[in-house]
Short mmCIF file of C-alpha atoms and ligand atoms in Angstrom, two decimals:
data_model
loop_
_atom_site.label_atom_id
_atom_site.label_comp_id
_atom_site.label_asym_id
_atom_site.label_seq_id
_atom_site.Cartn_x
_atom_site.Cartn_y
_atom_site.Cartn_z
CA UNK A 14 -78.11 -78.71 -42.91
CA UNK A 15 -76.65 -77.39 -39.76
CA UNK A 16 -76.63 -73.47 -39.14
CA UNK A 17 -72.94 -72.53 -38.00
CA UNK A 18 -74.50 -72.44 -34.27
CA UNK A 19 -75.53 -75.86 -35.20
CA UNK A 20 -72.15 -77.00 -35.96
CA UNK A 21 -71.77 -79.17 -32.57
CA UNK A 22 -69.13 -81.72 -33.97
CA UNK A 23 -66.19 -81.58 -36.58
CA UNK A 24 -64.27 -83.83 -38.53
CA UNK A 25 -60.67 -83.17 -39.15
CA UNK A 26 -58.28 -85.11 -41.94
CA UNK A 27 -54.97 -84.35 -41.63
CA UNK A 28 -53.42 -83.93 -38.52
CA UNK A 29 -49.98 -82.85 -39.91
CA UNK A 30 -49.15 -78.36 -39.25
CA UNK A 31 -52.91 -77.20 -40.91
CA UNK A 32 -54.77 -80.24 -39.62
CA UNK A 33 -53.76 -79.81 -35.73
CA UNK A 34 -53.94 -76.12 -35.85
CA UNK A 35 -57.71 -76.19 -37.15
CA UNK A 36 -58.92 -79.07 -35.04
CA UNK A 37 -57.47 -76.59 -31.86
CA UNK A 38 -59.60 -73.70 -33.06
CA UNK A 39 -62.50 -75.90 -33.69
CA UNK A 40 -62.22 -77.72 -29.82
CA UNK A 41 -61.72 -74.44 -28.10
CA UNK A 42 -64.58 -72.78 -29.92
CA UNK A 43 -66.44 -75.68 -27.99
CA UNK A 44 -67.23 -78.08 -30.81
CA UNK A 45 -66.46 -82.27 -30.29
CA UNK A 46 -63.61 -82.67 -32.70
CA UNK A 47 -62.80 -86.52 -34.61
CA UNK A 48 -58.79 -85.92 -35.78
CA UNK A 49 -57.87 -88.37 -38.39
CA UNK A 50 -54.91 -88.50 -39.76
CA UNK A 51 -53.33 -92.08 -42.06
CA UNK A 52 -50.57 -92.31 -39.45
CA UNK A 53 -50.64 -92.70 -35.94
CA UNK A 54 -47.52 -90.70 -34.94
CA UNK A 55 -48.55 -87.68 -37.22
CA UNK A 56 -52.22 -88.03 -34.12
CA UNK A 57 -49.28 -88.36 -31.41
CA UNK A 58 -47.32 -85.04 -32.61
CA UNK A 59 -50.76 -83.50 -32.98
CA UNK A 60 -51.99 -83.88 -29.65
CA UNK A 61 -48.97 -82.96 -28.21
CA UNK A 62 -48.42 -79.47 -30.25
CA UNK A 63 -52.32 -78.82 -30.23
CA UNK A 64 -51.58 -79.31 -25.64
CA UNK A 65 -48.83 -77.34 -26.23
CA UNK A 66 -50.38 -74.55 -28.13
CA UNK A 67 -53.37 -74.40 -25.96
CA UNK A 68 -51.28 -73.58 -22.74
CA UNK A 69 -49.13 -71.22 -24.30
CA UNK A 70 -52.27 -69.02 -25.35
CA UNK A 71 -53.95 -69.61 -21.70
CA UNK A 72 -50.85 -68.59 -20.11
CA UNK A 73 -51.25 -65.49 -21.81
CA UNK A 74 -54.57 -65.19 -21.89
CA UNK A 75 -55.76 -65.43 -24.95
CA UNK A 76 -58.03 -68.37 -25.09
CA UNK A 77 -61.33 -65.58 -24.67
CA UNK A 78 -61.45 -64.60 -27.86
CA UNK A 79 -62.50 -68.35 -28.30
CA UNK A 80 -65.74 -67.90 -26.62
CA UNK A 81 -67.61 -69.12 -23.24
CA UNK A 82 -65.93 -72.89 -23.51
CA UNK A 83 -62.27 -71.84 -23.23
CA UNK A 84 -61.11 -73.82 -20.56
CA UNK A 85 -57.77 -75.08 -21.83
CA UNK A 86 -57.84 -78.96 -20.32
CA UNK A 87 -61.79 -78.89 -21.49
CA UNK A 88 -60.82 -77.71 -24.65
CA UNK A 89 -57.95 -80.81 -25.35
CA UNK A 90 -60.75 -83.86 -23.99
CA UNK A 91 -62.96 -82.46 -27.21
CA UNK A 92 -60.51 -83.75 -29.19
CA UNK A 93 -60.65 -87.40 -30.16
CA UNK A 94 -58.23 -88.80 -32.42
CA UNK A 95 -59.94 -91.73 -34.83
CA UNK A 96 -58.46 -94.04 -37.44
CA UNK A 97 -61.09 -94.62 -40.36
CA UNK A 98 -63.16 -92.06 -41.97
CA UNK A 99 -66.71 -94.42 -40.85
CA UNK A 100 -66.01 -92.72 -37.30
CA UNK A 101 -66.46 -89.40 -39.16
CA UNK A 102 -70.16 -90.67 -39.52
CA UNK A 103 -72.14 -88.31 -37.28
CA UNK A 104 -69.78 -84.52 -38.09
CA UNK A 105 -71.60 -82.04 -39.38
CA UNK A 106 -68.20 -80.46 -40.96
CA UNK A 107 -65.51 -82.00 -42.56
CA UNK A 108 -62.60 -80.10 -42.85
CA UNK A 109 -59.73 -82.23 -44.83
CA UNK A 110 -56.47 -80.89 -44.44
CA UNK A 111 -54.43 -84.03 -46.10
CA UNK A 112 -51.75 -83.78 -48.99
CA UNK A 113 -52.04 -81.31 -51.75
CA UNK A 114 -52.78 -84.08 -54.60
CA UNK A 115 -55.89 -83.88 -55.83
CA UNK A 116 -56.48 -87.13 -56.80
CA UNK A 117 -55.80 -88.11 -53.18
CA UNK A 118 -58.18 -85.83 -51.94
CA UNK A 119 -61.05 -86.60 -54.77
CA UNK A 120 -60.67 -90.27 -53.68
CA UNK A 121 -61.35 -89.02 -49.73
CA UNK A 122 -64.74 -86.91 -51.06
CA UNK A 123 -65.54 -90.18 -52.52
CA UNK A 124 -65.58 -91.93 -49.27
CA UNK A 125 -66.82 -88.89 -47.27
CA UNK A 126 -69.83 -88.81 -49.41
CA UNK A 127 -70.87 -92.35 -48.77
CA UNK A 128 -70.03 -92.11 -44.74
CA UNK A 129 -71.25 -88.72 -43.64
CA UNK A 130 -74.51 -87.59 -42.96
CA UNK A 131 -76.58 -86.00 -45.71
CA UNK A 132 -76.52 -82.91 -44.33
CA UNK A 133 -73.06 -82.57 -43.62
CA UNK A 134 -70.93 -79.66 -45.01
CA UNK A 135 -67.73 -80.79 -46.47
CA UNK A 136 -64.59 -78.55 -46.65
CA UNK A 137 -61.08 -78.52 -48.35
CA UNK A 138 -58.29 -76.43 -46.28
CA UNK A 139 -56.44 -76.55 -50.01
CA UNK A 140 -54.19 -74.39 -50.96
CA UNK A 141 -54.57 -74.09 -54.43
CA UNK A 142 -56.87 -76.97 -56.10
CA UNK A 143 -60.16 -76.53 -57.62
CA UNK A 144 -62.97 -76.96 -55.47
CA UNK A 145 -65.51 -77.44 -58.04
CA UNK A 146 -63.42 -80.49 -59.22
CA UNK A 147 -63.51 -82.00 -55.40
CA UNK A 148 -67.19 -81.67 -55.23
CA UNK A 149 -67.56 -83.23 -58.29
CA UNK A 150 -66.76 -86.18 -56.78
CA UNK A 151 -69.23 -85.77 -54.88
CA UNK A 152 -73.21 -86.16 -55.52
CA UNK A 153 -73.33 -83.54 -53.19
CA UNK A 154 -71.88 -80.15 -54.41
CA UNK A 155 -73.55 -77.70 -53.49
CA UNK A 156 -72.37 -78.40 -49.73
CA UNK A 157 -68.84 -78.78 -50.91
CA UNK A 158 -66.28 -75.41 -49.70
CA UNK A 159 -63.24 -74.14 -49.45
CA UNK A 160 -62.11 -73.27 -46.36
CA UNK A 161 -58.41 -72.33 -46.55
CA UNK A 162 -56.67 -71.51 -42.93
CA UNK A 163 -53.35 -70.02 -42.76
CA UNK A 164 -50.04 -71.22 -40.37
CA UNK A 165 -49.94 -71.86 -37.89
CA UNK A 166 -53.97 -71.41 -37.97
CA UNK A 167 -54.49 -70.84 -33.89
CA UNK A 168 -52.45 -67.48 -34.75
CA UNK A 169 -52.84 -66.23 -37.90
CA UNK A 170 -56.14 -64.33 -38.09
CA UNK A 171 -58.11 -65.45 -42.05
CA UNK A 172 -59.94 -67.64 -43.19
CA UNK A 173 -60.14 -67.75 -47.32
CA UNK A 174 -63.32 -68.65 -48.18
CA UNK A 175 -63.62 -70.46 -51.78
CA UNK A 176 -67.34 -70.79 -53.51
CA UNK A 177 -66.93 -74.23 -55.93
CA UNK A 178 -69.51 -73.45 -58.63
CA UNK A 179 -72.37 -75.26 -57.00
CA UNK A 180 -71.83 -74.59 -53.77
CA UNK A 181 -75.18 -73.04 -52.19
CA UNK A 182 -75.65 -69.27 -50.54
CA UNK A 183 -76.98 -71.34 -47.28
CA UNK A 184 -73.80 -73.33 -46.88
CA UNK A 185 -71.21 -70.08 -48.05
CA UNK A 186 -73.08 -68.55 -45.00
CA UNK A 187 -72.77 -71.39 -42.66
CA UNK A 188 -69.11 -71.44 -43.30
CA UNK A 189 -68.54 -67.94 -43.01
CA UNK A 190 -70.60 -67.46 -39.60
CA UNK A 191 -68.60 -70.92 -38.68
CA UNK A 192 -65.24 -69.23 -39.38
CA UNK A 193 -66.35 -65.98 -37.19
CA UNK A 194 -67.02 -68.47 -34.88
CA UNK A 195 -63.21 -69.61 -34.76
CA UNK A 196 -62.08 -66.02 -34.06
CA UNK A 197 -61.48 -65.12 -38.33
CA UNK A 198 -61.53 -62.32 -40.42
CA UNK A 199 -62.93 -63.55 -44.20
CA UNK A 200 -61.96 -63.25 -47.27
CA UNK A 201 -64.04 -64.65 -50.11
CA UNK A 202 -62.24 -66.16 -53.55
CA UNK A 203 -63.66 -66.94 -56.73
CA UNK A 204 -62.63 -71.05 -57.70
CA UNK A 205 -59.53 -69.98 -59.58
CA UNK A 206 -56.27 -71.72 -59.14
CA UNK A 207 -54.41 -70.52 -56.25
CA UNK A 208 -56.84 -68.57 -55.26
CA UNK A 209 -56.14 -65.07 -54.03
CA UNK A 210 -53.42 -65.60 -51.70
CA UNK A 211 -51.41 -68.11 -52.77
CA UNK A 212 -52.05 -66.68 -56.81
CA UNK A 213 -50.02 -63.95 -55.10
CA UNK A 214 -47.73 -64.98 -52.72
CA UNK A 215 -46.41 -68.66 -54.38
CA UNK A 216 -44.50 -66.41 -57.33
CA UNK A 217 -43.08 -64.26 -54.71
CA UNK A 218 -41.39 -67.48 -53.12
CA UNK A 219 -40.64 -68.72 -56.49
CA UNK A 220 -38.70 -65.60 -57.40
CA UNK A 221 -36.87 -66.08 -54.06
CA UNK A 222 -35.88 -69.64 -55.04
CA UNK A 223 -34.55 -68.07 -58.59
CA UNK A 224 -32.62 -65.24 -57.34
CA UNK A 225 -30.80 -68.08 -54.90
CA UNK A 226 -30.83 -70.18 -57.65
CA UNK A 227 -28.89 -68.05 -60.16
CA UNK A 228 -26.85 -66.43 -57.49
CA UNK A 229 -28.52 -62.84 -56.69
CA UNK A 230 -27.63 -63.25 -53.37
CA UNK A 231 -27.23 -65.70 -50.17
CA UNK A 232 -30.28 -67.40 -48.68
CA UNK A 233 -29.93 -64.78 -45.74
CA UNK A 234 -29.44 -61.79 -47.67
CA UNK A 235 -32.68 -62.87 -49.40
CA UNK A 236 -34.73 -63.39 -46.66
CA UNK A 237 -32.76 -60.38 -44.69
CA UNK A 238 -33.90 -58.13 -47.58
CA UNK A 239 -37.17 -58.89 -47.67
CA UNK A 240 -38.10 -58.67 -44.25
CA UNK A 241 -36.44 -55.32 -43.50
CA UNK A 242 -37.39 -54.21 -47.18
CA UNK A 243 -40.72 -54.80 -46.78
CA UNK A 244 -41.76 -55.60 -43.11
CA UNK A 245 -42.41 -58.98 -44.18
CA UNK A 246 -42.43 -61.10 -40.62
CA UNK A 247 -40.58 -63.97 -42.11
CA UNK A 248 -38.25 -63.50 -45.22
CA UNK A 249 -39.40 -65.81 -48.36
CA UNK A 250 -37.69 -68.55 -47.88
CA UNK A 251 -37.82 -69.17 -44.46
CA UNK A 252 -41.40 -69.25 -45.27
CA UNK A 253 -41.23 -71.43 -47.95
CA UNK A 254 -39.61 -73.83 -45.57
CA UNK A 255 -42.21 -73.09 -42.74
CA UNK A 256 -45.10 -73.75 -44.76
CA UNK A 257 -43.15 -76.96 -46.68
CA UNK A 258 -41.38 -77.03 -49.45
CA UNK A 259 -43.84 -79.52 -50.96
CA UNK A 260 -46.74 -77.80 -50.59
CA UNK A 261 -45.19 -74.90 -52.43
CA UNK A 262 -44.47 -76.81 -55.33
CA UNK A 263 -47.73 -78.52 -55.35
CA UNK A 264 -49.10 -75.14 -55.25
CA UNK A 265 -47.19 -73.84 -58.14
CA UNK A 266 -47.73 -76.75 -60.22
CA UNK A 267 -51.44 -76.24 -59.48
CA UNK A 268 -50.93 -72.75 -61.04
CA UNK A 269 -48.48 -73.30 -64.05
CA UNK A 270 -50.79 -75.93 -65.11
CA UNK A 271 -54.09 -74.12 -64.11
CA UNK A 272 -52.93 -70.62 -65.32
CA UNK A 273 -50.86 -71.61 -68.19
CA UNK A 274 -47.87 -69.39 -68.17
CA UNK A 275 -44.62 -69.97 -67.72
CA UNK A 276 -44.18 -67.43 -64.79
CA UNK A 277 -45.30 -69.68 -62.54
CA UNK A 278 -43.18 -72.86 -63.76
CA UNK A 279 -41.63 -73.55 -60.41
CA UNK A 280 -37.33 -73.08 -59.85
CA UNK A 281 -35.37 -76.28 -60.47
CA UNK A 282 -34.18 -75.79 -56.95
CA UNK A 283 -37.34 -76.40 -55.45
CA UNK A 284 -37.85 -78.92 -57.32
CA UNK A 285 -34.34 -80.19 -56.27
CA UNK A 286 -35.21 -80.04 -53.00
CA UNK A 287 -38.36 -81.67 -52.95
CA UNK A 288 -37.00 -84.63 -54.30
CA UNK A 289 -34.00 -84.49 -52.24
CA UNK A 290 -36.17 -84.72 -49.61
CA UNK A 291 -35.59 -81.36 -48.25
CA UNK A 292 -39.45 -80.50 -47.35
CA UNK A 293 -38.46 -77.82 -44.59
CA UNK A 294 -38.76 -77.28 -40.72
CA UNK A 295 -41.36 -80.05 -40.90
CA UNK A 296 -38.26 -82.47 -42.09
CA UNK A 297 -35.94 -80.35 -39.86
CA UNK A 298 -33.81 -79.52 -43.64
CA UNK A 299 -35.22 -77.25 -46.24
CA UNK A 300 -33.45 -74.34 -47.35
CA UNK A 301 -32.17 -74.00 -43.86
CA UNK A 302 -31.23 -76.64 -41.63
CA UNK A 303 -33.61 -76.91 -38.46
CA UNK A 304 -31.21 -79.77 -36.79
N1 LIG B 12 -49.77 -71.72 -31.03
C1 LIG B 12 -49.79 -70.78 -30.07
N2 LIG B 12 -49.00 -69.70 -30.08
C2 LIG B 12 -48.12 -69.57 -31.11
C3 LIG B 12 -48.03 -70.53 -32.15
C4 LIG B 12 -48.92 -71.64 -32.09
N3 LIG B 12 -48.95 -72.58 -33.04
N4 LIG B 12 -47.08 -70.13 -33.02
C5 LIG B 12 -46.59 -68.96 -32.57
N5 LIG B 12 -47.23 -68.63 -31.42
C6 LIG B 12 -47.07 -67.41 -30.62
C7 LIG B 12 -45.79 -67.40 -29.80
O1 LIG B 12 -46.01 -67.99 -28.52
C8 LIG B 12 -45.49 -65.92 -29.68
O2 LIG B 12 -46.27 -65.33 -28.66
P1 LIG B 12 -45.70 -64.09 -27.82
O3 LIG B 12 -45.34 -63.02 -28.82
O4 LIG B 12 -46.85 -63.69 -26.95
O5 LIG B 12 -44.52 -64.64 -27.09
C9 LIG B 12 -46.01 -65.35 -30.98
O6 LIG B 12 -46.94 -66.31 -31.53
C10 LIG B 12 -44.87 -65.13 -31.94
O7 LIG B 12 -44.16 -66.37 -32.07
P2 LIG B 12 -42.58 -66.51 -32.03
O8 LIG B 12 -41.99 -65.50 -31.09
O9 LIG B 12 -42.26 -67.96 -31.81
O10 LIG B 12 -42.09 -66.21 -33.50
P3 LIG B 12 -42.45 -65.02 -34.45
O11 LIG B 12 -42.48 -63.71 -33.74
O12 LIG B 12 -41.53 -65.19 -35.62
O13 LIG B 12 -43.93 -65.33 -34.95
C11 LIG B 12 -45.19 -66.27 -36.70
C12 LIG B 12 -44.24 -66.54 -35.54
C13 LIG B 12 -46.54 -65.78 -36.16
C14 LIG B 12 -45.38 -67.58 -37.40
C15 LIG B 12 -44.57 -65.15 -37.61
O14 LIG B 12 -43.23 -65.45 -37.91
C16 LIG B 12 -45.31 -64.97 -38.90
O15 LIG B 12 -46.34 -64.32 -38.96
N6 LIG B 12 -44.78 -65.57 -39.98
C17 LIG B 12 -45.45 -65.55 -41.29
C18 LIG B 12 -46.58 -66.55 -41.28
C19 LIG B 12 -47.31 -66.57 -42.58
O16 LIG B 12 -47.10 -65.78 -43.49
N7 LIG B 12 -48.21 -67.55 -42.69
C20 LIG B 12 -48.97 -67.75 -43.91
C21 LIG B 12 -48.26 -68.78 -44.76
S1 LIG B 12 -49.11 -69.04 -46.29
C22 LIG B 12 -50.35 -70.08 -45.88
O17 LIG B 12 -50.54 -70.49 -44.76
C23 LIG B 12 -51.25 -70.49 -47.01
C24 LIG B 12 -50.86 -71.70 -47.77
O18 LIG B 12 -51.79 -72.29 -48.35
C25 LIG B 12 -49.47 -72.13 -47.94
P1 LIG B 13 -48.61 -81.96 -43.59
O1 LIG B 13 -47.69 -82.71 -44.46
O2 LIG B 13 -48.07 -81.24 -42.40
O3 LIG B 13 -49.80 -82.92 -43.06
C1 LIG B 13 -50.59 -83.69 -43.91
C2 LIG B 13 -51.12 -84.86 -43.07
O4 LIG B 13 -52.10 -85.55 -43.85
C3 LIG B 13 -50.03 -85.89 -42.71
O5 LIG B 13 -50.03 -86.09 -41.31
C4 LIG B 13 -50.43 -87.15 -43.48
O6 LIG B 13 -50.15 -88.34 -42.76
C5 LIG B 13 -51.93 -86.96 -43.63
N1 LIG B 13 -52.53 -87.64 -44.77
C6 LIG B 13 -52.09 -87.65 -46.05
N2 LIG B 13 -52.95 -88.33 -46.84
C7 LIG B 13 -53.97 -88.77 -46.01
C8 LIG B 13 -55.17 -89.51 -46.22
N3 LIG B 13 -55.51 -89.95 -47.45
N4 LIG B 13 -55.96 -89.74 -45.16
C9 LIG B 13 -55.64 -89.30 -43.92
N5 LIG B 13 -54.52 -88.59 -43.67
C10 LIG B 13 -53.69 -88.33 -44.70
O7 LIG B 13 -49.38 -80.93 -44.56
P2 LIG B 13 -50.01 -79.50 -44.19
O8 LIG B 13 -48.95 -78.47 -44.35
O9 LIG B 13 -50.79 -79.62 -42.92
O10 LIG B 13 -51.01 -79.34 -45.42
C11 LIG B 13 -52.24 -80.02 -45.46
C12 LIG B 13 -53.17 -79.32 -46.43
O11 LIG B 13 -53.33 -77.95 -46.02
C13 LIG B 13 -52.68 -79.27 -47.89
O12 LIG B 13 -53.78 -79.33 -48.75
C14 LIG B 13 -52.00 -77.90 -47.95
O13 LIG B 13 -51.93 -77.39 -49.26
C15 LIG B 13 -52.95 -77.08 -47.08
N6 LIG B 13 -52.37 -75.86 -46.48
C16 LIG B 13 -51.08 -75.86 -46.04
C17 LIG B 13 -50.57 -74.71 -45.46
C18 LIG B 13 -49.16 -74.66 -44.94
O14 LIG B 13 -48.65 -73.56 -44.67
N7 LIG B 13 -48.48 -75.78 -44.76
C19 LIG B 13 -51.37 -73.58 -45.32
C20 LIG B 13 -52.71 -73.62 -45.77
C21 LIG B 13 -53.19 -74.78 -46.36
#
């Protein structure tokens, strides 16, 4: 199994906000980097944000704190964008960063089992799901992680490390020297639902959603009061919408259901919205309109 020095080429699923953001940290801390991603135009947007990102942090130079290979051009040729998982074949990570379903993502272990190397690591960017149950799928678990990034991940400075029950002290410390690598603070989490952020910060949205819902206040005065209340950069639920409105419910779902109590049963009008369609700035309409 590859030390974190070792780690010379990285698989990324997922190319949507999390999946571009990582697969930037990963090229500019000199690693080859394979972007997959279901649909082509989501590999389009992501090379264009990822170029985008990249010049904005040169420009201001801030691309050191990658290490030695920082060059911003060299940095966007290590990224190649692929189209089946078999091109994944020779990573030594995977980091998936596809839909919060965990069926969906136990059916892409499946597959990354049989394609990948045997001594491959493989990693979940979930929010909230149990990585014990993805390794299971797996005949491979004790190099099965959690390695939850926060957005927009070239900016925001943890990593959220999350042991499944098998995974091994060797590949915990792979990941973690890995993550140091990317330019991360660490946090580690026991495999509970949510984990430790999101266990904490999904009911705070929730109660956001609620107090709009059963008309505390307006969406602005919300937002307005937490972020001058409590020096929070972006009020509730402008950050519900930045981080998707879908992932949010996923994520509370995950914890009603993992948890069992009814404080974390998610607001009717997020659930409104989600099947409105409303998934936030990603859609360009959440709670706010982004048009
Ligand atoms: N790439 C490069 N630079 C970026 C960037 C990106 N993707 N996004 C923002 N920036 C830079 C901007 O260029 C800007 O730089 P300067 O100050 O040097 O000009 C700086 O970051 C601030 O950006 P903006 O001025 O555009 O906007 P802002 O001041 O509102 O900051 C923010 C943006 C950093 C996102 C800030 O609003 C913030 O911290 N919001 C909260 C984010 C947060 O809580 N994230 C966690 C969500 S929960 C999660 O991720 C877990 C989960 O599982 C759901
Ligand atoms: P997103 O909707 O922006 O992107 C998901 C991408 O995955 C899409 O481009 C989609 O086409 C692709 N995809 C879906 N199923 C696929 C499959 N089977 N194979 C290949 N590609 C597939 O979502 P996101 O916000 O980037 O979230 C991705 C993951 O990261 C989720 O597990 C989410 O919980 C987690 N996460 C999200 C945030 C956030 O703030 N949005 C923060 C931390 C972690």
């Amino acid at each position: 199994m590859a030390t974190a020095s070792e780690i010379a080429a990285v698989g990324v699923i997922g190319a949507g906000q999390m999946g571009s953001g990582i697969a930037q940290l990963a090229a500019a801390a000199g690693c080859a980097v394979l972007l997959l991603d279901a649909d082509s135009a989501a590999l389009s947007r992501a090379v264009a944000s990822i170029s985008a990102s990249l010049r904005r942090l040169a420009a201001k130079g801030q691309l050191s704190q990658f290490g030695p290979q920082t060059a911003c051009e060299d940095s966007i040729k290590r990224i190649r964008c692929v189209s089946t998982v078999q091109d994944l074949r020779d990573a030594d990570l995977v980091i998936e960063a596809i839909v919060e379903n965990e069926d969906v993502k136990k059916q892409l272990f499946v597959e990354l089992d049989e394609i990948t190397k045997a001594s491959a690591i493989l990693a979940s960017n979930t929010s909230s799901i149990s990585i014990t149950r993805l390794a299971s799928a797996t005949k491979r678990p004790s190099q099965v992680i959690g390695m939850h990034f926060f957005n927009p991940p070239p900016i925001m400075k943890l990593i959220e490390i999350i042991r499944g029950a098998d995974t091994s002290d060797e590949v915990f410390a792979a990941v973690k020297s890995f993550s140091e690598r990317l330019g991360k603070s660490v946090i580690c989490s026991q495999d509970y639902p949510g984990f430790i952020v999101n266990r904490i910060l999904m009911p705070m949205i929730n109660e956001a959603f609620w107090a709009l819902y059963t008309g505390v206040a307006t969406k602005e005065d919300i937002d307005t009061g937490m972020k001058l209340g409590t020096n929070h950069p972006m009020g509730p639920l402008q950050l519900a919408d930045f981080i998707g409105l879908d992932v949010c419910l996923s994520v509370l779902r995950v914890l009603h259901n993992g948890l069992g109590d009814n404080k974390y049963s998610p607001c009717p009008l997020l659930v409104q919205y989600v099947d409105a369609g409303r998934l936030g700035k990603k859609r360009g309409l959440g709670v706010y309109s982004y048009a």
